[in-house]
């Protein structure tokens, strides 16, 4: 199981702030593609990804137990 | 260290409390940046803002900015508090205080900190205009993360 956290407009598109995804291991890119089949997350190609609170690349591996956050363009300050 | 130099707050920010965290005998300067909610943006009227954060990672990224600053300006001490939730016009969204022996480093480090907040700290702002609402993203370009994390304008 992989936990996915959603923020800002991604959270609003899906209608919830987290998704539990029953997968053992795949890359960030594969995870994005898999999620897009089930959820209205077209913008995923344009957001940053963090795995366990560290920014990660598309090739990074995600394993069961990890917390993946999709980080839309930030705008703090 | 008991005091938290890097914080995400849900209540109004006490400016003095942030400044006190960086006060010390070696300091001859403390610069304070106060980010407030602006009413008018290019002719559009904001009614209020809503900030959301991925709190644990936001605190971590603020601390990382602190580390970057201690490398670039070794004699500085920095504290940052960012507020989330609903903020009305003129309310304070962020306070950054930097102390240093001489003023130049305090000014420079403070400006660096707010620029980095806008690049790497997972905090989002939703504008509630008089005629609608939208999530704001500051980054305009889409480039790969060379160091494994975003450095500059990374995503659209």
PDB file of C-alpha atoms in Angstrom:
ATOM      1  CA  UNK A   1       0.000   0.000   0.000  1.00  0.00           C
ATOM      2  CA  UNK A   2       1.260   3.422  -0.953  1.00  0.00           C
ATOM      3  CA  UNK A   3      -0.232   6.548   0.580  1.00  0.00           C
ATOM      4  CA  UNK A   4      -0.698   9.482  -1.780  1.00  0.00           C
ATOM      5  CA  UNK A   5      -1.235  12.995  -0.426  1.00  0.00           C
ATOM      6  CA  UNK A   6      -3.000  15.608  -2.516  1.00  0.00           C
ATOM      7  CA  UNK A   7      -2.972  19.367  -2.077  1.00  0.00           C
ATOM      8  CA  UNK A   8      -4.474  22.512  -3.543  1.00  0.00           C
ATOM      9  CA  UNK A   9      -6.326  22.000  -6.833  1.00  0.00           C
ATOM     10  CA  UNK A  10      -5.355  18.297  -7.018  1.00  0.00           C
ATOM     11  CA  UNK A  11      -7.203  17.754  -3.753  1.00  0.00           C
ATOM     12  CA  UNK A  12     -10.234  19.526  -5.148  1.00  0.00           C
ATOM     13  CA  UNK A  13     -10.214  17.556  -8.436  1.00  0.00           C
ATOM     14  CA  UNK A  14     -10.206  14.232  -6.617  1.00  0.00           C
ATOM     15  CA  UNK A  15     -12.448  15.335  -3.750  1.00  0.00           C
ATOM     16  CA  UNK A  16     -10.179  13.995  -0.998  1.00  0.00           C
ATOM     17  CA  UNK A  17      -6.771  14.704   0.461  1.00  0.00           C
ATOM     18  CA  UNK A  18      -5.322  11.183   0.367  1.00  0.00           C
ATOM     19  CA  UNK A  19      -5.498   7.991  -1.630  1.00  0.00           C
ATOM     20  CA  UNK A  20      -4.381   4.559  -0.429  1.00  0.00           C
ATOM     21  CA  UNK A  21      -3.035   2.763  -3.481  1.00  0.00           C
ATOM     22  CA  UNK A  22      -2.589  -1.042  -3.299  1.00  0.00           C
ATOM     23  CA  UNK A  23       0.770  -1.343  -5.075  1.00  0.00           C
ATOM     24  CA  UNK A  24       4.040  -2.937  -3.927  1.00  0.00           C
ATOM     25  CA  UNK A  25       6.605  -1.105  -6.017  1.00  0.00           C
ATOM     26  CA  UNK A  26       6.854   1.119  -9.090  1.00  0.00           C
ATOM     27  CA  UNK A  27       8.461   4.349 -10.216  1.00  0.00           C
ATOM     28  CA  UNK A  28       7.045   7.804  -9.674  1.00  0.00           C
ATOM     29  CA  UNK A  29       6.257   7.999 -13.366  1.00  0.00           C
ATOM     30  CA  UNK A  30       4.430   4.657 -13.346  1.00  0.00           C
ATOM     31  CA  UNK A  31       2.513   5.691 -10.248  1.00  0.00           C
ATOM     32  CA  UNK A  32       1.361   8.883 -11.959  1.00  0.00           C
ATOM     33  CA  UNK A  33       0.179   6.944 -14.987  1.00  0.00           C
ATOM     34  CA  UNK A  34      -1.617   4.366 -12.837  1.00  0.00           C
ATOM     35  CA  UNK A  35      -3.374   7.061 -10.816  1.00  0.00           C
ATOM     36  CA  UNK A  36      -4.494   8.877 -13.918  1.00  0.00           C
ATOM     37  CA  UNK A  37      -6.451   5.812 -14.970  1.00  0.00           C
ATOM     38  CA  UNK A  38      -8.567   5.971 -11.812  1.00  0.00           C
ATOM     39  CA  UNK A  39      -8.679   9.666 -10.950  1.00  0.00           C
ATOM     40  CA  UNK A  40      -9.119  13.021 -12.708  1.00  0.00           C
ATOM     41  CA  UNK A  41      -5.476  14.021 -12.294  1.00  0.00           C
ATOM     42  CA  UNK A  42      -4.483  15.314 -15.712  1.00  0.00           C
ATOM     43  CA  UNK A  43      -2.092  17.881 -14.217  1.00  0.00           C
ATOM     44  CA  UNK A  44       0.177  15.225 -12.692  1.00  0.00           C
ATOM     45  CA  UNK A  45       2.733  15.677 -15.451  1.00  0.00           C
ATOM     46  CA  UNK A  46       3.265  19.238 -14.287  1.00  0.00           C
ATOM     47  CA  UNK A  47       3.633  18.807 -10.556  1.00  0.00           C
ATOM     48  CA  UNK A  48       6.603  17.966  -8.381  1.00  0.00           C
ATOM     49  CA  UNK A  49       6.622  14.746  -6.412  1.00  0.00           C
ATOM     50  CA  UNK A  50       7.910  14.146  -2.901  1.00  0.00           C
ATOM     51  CA  UNK A  51       8.552  10.672  -1.533  1.00  0.00           C
ATOM     52  CA  UNK A  52       8.681  10.573   2.265  1.00  0.00           C
ATOM     53  CA  UNK A  53       9.086  14.375   2.354  1.00  0.00           C
ATOM     54  CA  UNK A  54      12.003  14.496  -0.102  1.00  0.00           C
ATOM     55  CA  UNK A  55      11.580  15.809  -3.645  1.00  0.00           C
ATOM     56  CA  UNK A  56      11.894  12.907  -6.079  1.00  0.00           C
ATOM     57  CA  UNK A  57      12.331  12.426  -9.810  1.00  0.00           C
ATOM     58  CA  UNK A  58      10.102  10.491 -12.198  1.00  0.00           C
ATOM     59  CA  UNK A  59      12.577   7.570 -12.156  1.00  0.00           C
ATOM     60  CA  UNK A  60      12.614   7.308  -8.362  1.00  0.00           C
ATOM     61  CA  UNK A  61      11.216   4.087  -6.910  1.00  0.00           C
ATOM     62  CA  UNK A  62       8.191   4.061  -4.643  1.00  0.00           C
ATOM     63  CA  UNK A  63       7.676   1.068  -2.374  1.00  0.00           C
ATOM     64  CA  UNK A  64       4.804  -0.099  -0.156  1.00  0.00           C
ATOM     65  CA  UNK A  65       4.719   1.983   3.028  1.00  0.00           C
ATOM     66  CA  UNK A  66       6.006   5.127   1.328  1.00  0.00           C
ATOM     67  CA  UNK A  67       4.145   8.403   1.500  1.00  0.00           C
ATOM     68  CA  UNK A  68       4.020  10.135  -1.854  1.00  0.00           C
ATOM     69  CA  UNK A  69       2.936  13.769  -2.079  1.00  0.00           C
ATOM     70  CA  UNK A  70       2.165  15.561  -5.312  1.00  0.00           C
ATOM     71  CA  UNK A  71       3.304  19.149  -4.981  1.00  0.00           C
ATOM     72  CA  UNK A  72       1.608  21.605  -7.337  1.00  0.00           C
ATOM     73  CA  UNK A  73       3.435  24.884  -8.002  1.00  0.00           C
ATOM     74  CA  UNK A  74       4.031  26.368  -4.557  1.00  0.00           C
ATOM     75  CA  UNK A  75       3.062  29.904  -3.647  1.00  0.00           C
ATOM     76  CA  UNK A  76       3.988  30.577  -0.044  1.00  0.00           C
ATOM     77  CA  UNK A  77       5.095  33.954   1.222  1.00  0.00           C
TER      78      UNK A  77
ATOM     79  CA  UNK B   1      17.264  23.940  21.467  1.00  0.00           C
ATOM     80  CA  UNK B   2      13.756  24.510  22.799  1.00  0.00           C
ATOM     81  CA  UNK B   3      12.621  27.254  20.494  1.00  0.00           C
ATOM     82  CA  UNK B   4      11.435  26.298  17.048  1.00  0.00           C
ATOM     83  CA  UNK B   5      13.166  28.452  14.472  1.00  0.00           C
ATOM     84  CA  UNK B   6      11.006  27.184  11.604  1.00  0.00           C
ATOM     85  CA  UNK B   7       7.281  26.962  12.104  1.00  0.00           C
ATOM     86  CA  UNK B   8       3.953  26.642  10.339  1.00  0.00           C
ATOM     87  CA  UNK B   9       1.295  28.367  12.441  1.00  0.00           C
ATOM     88  CA  UNK B  10      -2.471  28.344  12.316  1.00  0.00           C
ATOM     89  CA  UNK B  11      -2.892  31.319  14.651  1.00  0.00           C
ATOM     90  CA  UNK B  12      -1.872  34.945  13.938  1.00  0.00           C
ATOM     91  CA  UNK B  13       1.920  35.367  13.952  1.00  0.00           C
ATOM     92  CA  UNK B  14       3.478  37.330  16.805  1.00  0.00           C
ATOM     93  CA  UNK B  15       6.236  39.336  15.106  1.00  0.00           C
ATOM     94  CA  UNK B  16       8.151  40.014  18.334  1.00  0.00           C
ATOM     95  CA  UNK B  17       8.315  36.316  19.129  1.00  0.00           C
ATOM     96  CA  UNK B  18       9.986  35.569  15.794  1.00  0.00           C
ATOM     97  CA  UNK B  19      12.464  38.428  16.243  1.00  0.00           C
ATOM     98  CA  UNK B  20      13.335  37.281  19.766  1.00  0.00           C
ATOM     99  CA  UNK B  21      14.410  33.896  18.431  1.00  0.00           C
ATOM    100  CA  UNK B  22      17.325  35.493  16.553  1.00  0.00           C
ATOM    101  CA  UNK B  23      18.358  38.118  19.115  1.00  0.00           C
ATOM    102  CA  UNK B  24      21.901  37.605  20.427  1.00  0.00           C
ATOM    103  CA  UNK B  25      24.847  39.601  21.732  1.00  0.00           C
ATOM    104  CA  UNK B  26      26.917  39.189  18.539  1.00  0.00           C
ATOM    105  CA  UNK B  27      24.193  40.776  16.423  1.00  0.00           C
ATOM    106  CA  UNK B  28      24.418  44.362  15.272  1.00  0.00           C
ATOM    107  CA  UNK B  29      21.500  43.995  12.892  1.00  0.00           C
ATOM    108  CA  UNK B  30      18.174  42.223  12.684  1.00  0.00           C
ATOM    109  CA  UNK B  31      16.190  42.434   9.465  1.00  0.00           C
ATOM    110  CA  UNK B  32      12.515  41.479   9.518  1.00  0.00           C
ATOM    111  CA  UNK B  33      10.401  40.674   6.487  1.00  0.00           C
ATOM    112  CA  UNK B  34       6.635  40.681   6.964  1.00  0.00           C
ATOM    113  CA  UNK B  35       4.566  39.250   4.131  1.00  0.00           C
ATOM    114  CA  UNK B  36       0.989  40.544   4.243  1.00  0.00           C
ATOM    115  CA  UNK B  37      -2.209  39.886   2.334  1.00  0.00           C
ATOM    116  CA  UNK B  38      -2.639  42.439  -0.443  1.00  0.00           C
ATOM    117  CA  UNK B  39      -6.100  43.626  -1.492  1.00  0.00           C
ATOM    118  CA  UNK B  40      -5.436  44.597  -5.120  1.00  0.00           C
ATOM    119  CA  UNK B  41      -3.435  42.597  -7.697  1.00  0.00           C
ATOM    120  CA  UNK B  42      -3.377  44.077 -11.202  1.00  0.00           C
ATOM    121  CA  UNK B  43      -6.852  45.500 -10.857  1.00  0.00           C
ATOM    122  CA  UNK B  44      -8.352  42.395  -9.224  1.00  0.00           C
ATOM    123  CA  UNK B  45      -9.710  42.623  -5.720  1.00  0.00           C
ATOM    124  CA  UNK B  46      -8.867  39.926  -3.210  1.00  0.00           C
ATOM    125  CA  UNK B  47     -11.504  39.288  -0.553  1.00  0.00           C
ATOM    126  CA  UNK B  48      -9.342  36.902   1.484  1.00  0.00           C
ATOM    127  CA  UNK B  49      -6.668  34.219   1.037  1.00  0.00           C
ATOM    128  CA  UNK B  50      -6.512  30.626   2.077  1.00  0.00           C
ATOM    129  CA  UNK B  51      -3.117  29.014   2.691  1.00  0.00           C
ATOM    130  CA  UNK B  52      -2.588  25.271   2.809  1.00  0.00           C
ATOM    131  CA  UNK B  53       0.644  23.441   3.639  1.00  0.00           C
ATOM    132  CA  UNK B  54       2.107  19.964   3.683  1.00  0.00           C
ATOM    133  CA  UNK B  55       3.148  20.795   7.216  1.00  0.00           C
ATOM    134  CA  UNK B  56       5.949  18.314   8.087  1.00  0.00           C
ATOM    135  CA  UNK B  57       7.645  18.813   4.729  1.00  0.00           C
ATOM    136  CA  UNK B  58       7.157  22.583   4.841  1.00  0.00           C
ATOM    137  CA  UNK B  59       8.936  22.736   8.216  1.00  0.00           C
ATOM    138  CA  UNK B  60      11.705  20.564   6.810  1.00  0.00           C
ATOM    139  CA  UNK B  61      12.139  22.772   3.733  1.00  0.00           C
ATOM    140  CA  UNK B  62      12.186  25.924   5.880  1.00  0.00           C
ATOM    141  CA  UNK B  63      14.971  24.322   7.937  1.00  0.00           C
ATOM    142  CA  UNK B  64      16.772  23.470   4.695  1.00  0.00           C
ATOM    143  CA  UNK B  65      16.619  27.127   3.669  1.00  0.00           C
ATOM    144  CA  UNK B  66      18.116  27.881   7.093  1.00  0.00           C
ATOM    145  CA  UNK B  67      20.986  25.527   6.323  1.00  0.00           C
ATOM    146  CA  UNK B  68      21.572  27.070   2.910  1.00  0.00           C
ATOM    147  CA  UNK B  69      21.720  30.464   4.574  1.00  0.00           C
ATOM    148  CA  UNK B  70      24.224  29.375   7.221  1.00  0.00           C
ATOM    149  CA  UNK B  71      26.494  28.198   4.419  1.00  0.00           C
ATOM    150  CA  UNK B  72      26.190  31.387   2.397  1.00  0.00           C
ATOM    151  CA  UNK B  73      26.168  33.833   5.340  1.00  0.00           C
ATOM    152  CA  UNK B  74      27.909  31.960   8.172  1.00  0.00           C
ATOM    153  CA  UNK B  75      27.354  34.553  10.903  1.00  0.00           C
ATOM    154  CA  UNK B  76      23.601  34.825  10.544  1.00  0.00           C
ATOM    155  CA  UNK B  77      20.765  33.344  12.567  1.00  0.00           C
ATOM    156  CA  UNK B  78      17.335  32.992  10.988  1.00  0.00           C
ATOM    157  CA  UNK B  79      13.790  32.239  12.132  1.00  0.00           C
ATOM    158  CA  UNK B  80      10.759  31.840   9.858  1.00  0.00           C
ATOM    159  CA  UNK B  81       7.082  31.445  10.746  1.00  0.00           C
ATOM    160  CA  UNK B  82       4.497  30.953   8.007  1.00  0.00           C
ATOM    161  CA  UNK B  83       0.801  31.036   8.723  1.00  0.00           C
ATOM    162  CA  UNK B  84      -1.836  28.834   7.064  1.00  0.00           C
ATOM    163  CA  UNK B  85      -5.641  28.883   7.002  1.00  0.00           C
ATOM    164  CA  UNK B  86      -7.866  31.824   6.123  1.00  0.00           C
ATOM    165  CA  UNK B  87      -6.182  35.232   6.118  1.00  0.00           C
ATOM    166  CA  UNK B  88      -7.975  38.526   5.606  1.00  0.00           C
ATOM    167  CA  UNK B  89      -6.578  41.629   3.918  1.00  0.00           C
ATOM    168  CA  UNK B  90      -3.513  43.062   5.723  1.00  0.00           C
ATOM    169  CA  UNK B  91      -3.062  39.994   7.892  1.00  0.00           C
ATOM    170  CA  UNK B  92       0.449  38.555   8.171  1.00  0.00           C
ATOM    171  CA  UNK B  93       1.220  35.414   6.169  1.00  0.00           C
ATOM    172  CA  UNK B  94       4.938  35.105   6.884  1.00  0.00           C
ATOM    173  CA  UNK B  95       7.594  36.612   9.151  1.00  0.00           C
ATOM    174  CA  UNK B  96      11.313  36.136   8.510  1.00  0.00           C
ATOM    175  CA  UNK B  97      13.851  37.489  10.989  1.00  0.00           C
ATOM    176  CA  UNK B  98      17.602  37.369  10.398  1.00  0.00           C
ATOM    177  CA  UNK B  99      20.293  38.605  12.766  1.00  0.00           C
ATOM    178  CA  UNK B 100      23.943  39.135  11.919  1.00  0.00           C
ATOM    179  CA  UNK B 101      26.911  41.125  13.196  1.00  0.00           C
ATOM    180  CA  UNK B 102      26.631  43.580  10.271  1.00  0.00           C
ATOM    181  CA  UNK B 103      23.556  44.687   8.350  1.00  0.00           C
ATOM    182  CA  UNK B 104      24.465  43.613   4.801  1.00  0.00           C
ATOM    183  CA  UNK B 105      24.318  39.891   5.500  1.00  0.00           C
ATOM    184  CA  UNK B 106      21.030  40.266   7.379  1.00  0.00           C
ATOM    185  CA  UNK B 107      19.418  42.038   4.419  1.00  0.00           C
ATOM    186  CA  UNK B 108      20.781  39.608   1.849  1.00  0.00           C
ATOM    187  CA  UNK B 109      19.927  36.450   3.763  1.00  0.00           C
ATOM    188  CA  UNK B 110      16.424  37.693   4.440  1.00  0.00           C
ATOM    189  CA  UNK B 111      15.690  38.314   0.768  1.00  0.00           C
ATOM    190  CA  UNK B 112      17.189  34.958  -0.160  1.00  0.00           C
ATOM    191  CA  UNK B 113      14.868  33.251   2.336  1.00  0.00           C
ATOM    192  CA  UNK B 114      11.629  34.617   0.863  1.00  0.00           C
ATOM    193  CA  UNK B 115      12.736  33.772  -2.682  1.00  0.00           C
ATOM    194  CA  UNK B 116      13.500  30.193  -1.646  1.00  0.00           C
ATOM    195  CA  UNK B 117      10.172  29.889   0.194  1.00  0.00           C
ATOM    196  CA  UNK B 118       8.470  30.623  -3.095  1.00  0.00           C
ATOM    197  CA  UNK B 119      10.501  27.910  -4.820  1.00  0.00           C
ATOM    198  CA  UNK B 120      10.682  24.922  -2.525  1.00  0.00           C
ATOM    199  CA  UNK B 121       8.347  25.149   0.462  1.00  0.00           C
ATOM    200  CA  UNK B 122       5.088  23.206  -0.051  1.00  0.00           C
ATOM    201  CA  UNK B 123       2.641  25.955   0.830  1.00  0.00           C
ATOM    202  CA  UNK B 124      -0.205  26.933  -1.476  1.00  0.00           C
ATOM    203  CA  UNK B 125      -2.285  30.044  -1.682  1.00  0.00           C
ATOM    204  CA  UNK B 126      -5.860  30.192  -2.876  1.00  0.00           C
ATOM    205  CA  UNK B 127      -7.065  33.593  -3.960  1.00  0.00           C
ATOM    206  CA  UNK B 128     -10.664  34.374  -3.237  1.00  0.00           C
ATOM    207  CA  UNK B 129     -11.362  37.248  -5.611  1.00  0.00           C
ATOM    208  CA  UNK B 130     -14.466  39.384  -5.714  1.00  0.00           C
ATOM    209  CA  UNK B 131     -15.392  37.439  -8.882  1.00  0.00           C
ATOM    210  CA  UNK B 132     -14.120  33.909  -8.321  1.00  0.00           C
ATOM    211  CA  UNK B 133     -11.336  31.849  -6.796  1.00  0.00           C
ATOM    212  CA  UNK B 134      -8.137  30.157  -7.930  1.00  0.00           C
ATOM    213  CA  UNK B 135      -5.075  28.388  -6.604  1.00  0.00           C
ATOM    214  CA  UNK B 136      -1.947  30.401  -7.337  1.00  0.00           C
ATOM    215  CA  UNK B 137       1.328  28.906  -8.559  1.00  0.00           C
ATOM    216  CA  UNK B 138       4.344  31.151  -8.893  1.00  0.00           C
ATOM    217  CA  UNK B 139       6.570  28.947 -11.002  1.00  0.00           C
ATOM    218  CA  UNK B 140       6.262  29.456 -14.723  1.00  0.00           C
ATOM    219  CA  UNK B 141       8.789  27.160 -16.332  1.00  0.00           C
ATOM    220  CA  UNK B 142       9.156  23.426 -16.304  1.00  0.00           C
ATOM    221  CA  UNK B 143      12.704  22.166 -15.868  1.00  0.00           C
ATOM    222  CA  UNK B 144      14.152  19.007 -14.367  1.00  0.00           C
ATOM    223  CA  UNK B 145      15.459  19.058 -10.816  1.00  0.00           C
ATOM    224  CA  UNK B 146      19.204  18.839 -11.196  1.00  0.00           C
ATOM    225  CA  UNK B 147      19.895  18.241  -7.542  1.00  0.00           C
ATOM    226  CA  UNK B 148      16.919  15.972  -6.989  1.00  0.00           C
ATOM    227  CA  UNK B 149      14.892  18.861  -5.603  1.00  0.00           C
ATOM    228  CA  UNK B 150      13.599  22.011  -7.183  1.00  0.00           C
ATOM    229  CA  UNK B 151      16.064  24.870  -7.236  1.00  0.00           C
ATOM    230  CA  UNK B 152      14.379  27.459  -9.360  1.00  0.00           C
ATOM    231  CA  UNK B 153      11.125  27.768 -11.263  1.00  0.00           C
ATOM    232  CA  UNK B 154      10.485  24.089 -11.715  1.00  0.00           C
ATOM    233  CA  UNK B 155       6.959  23.499 -12.800  1.00  0.00           C
ATOM    234  CA  UNK B 156       4.293  25.433 -14.585  1.00  0.00           C
TER     235      UNK B 156
END
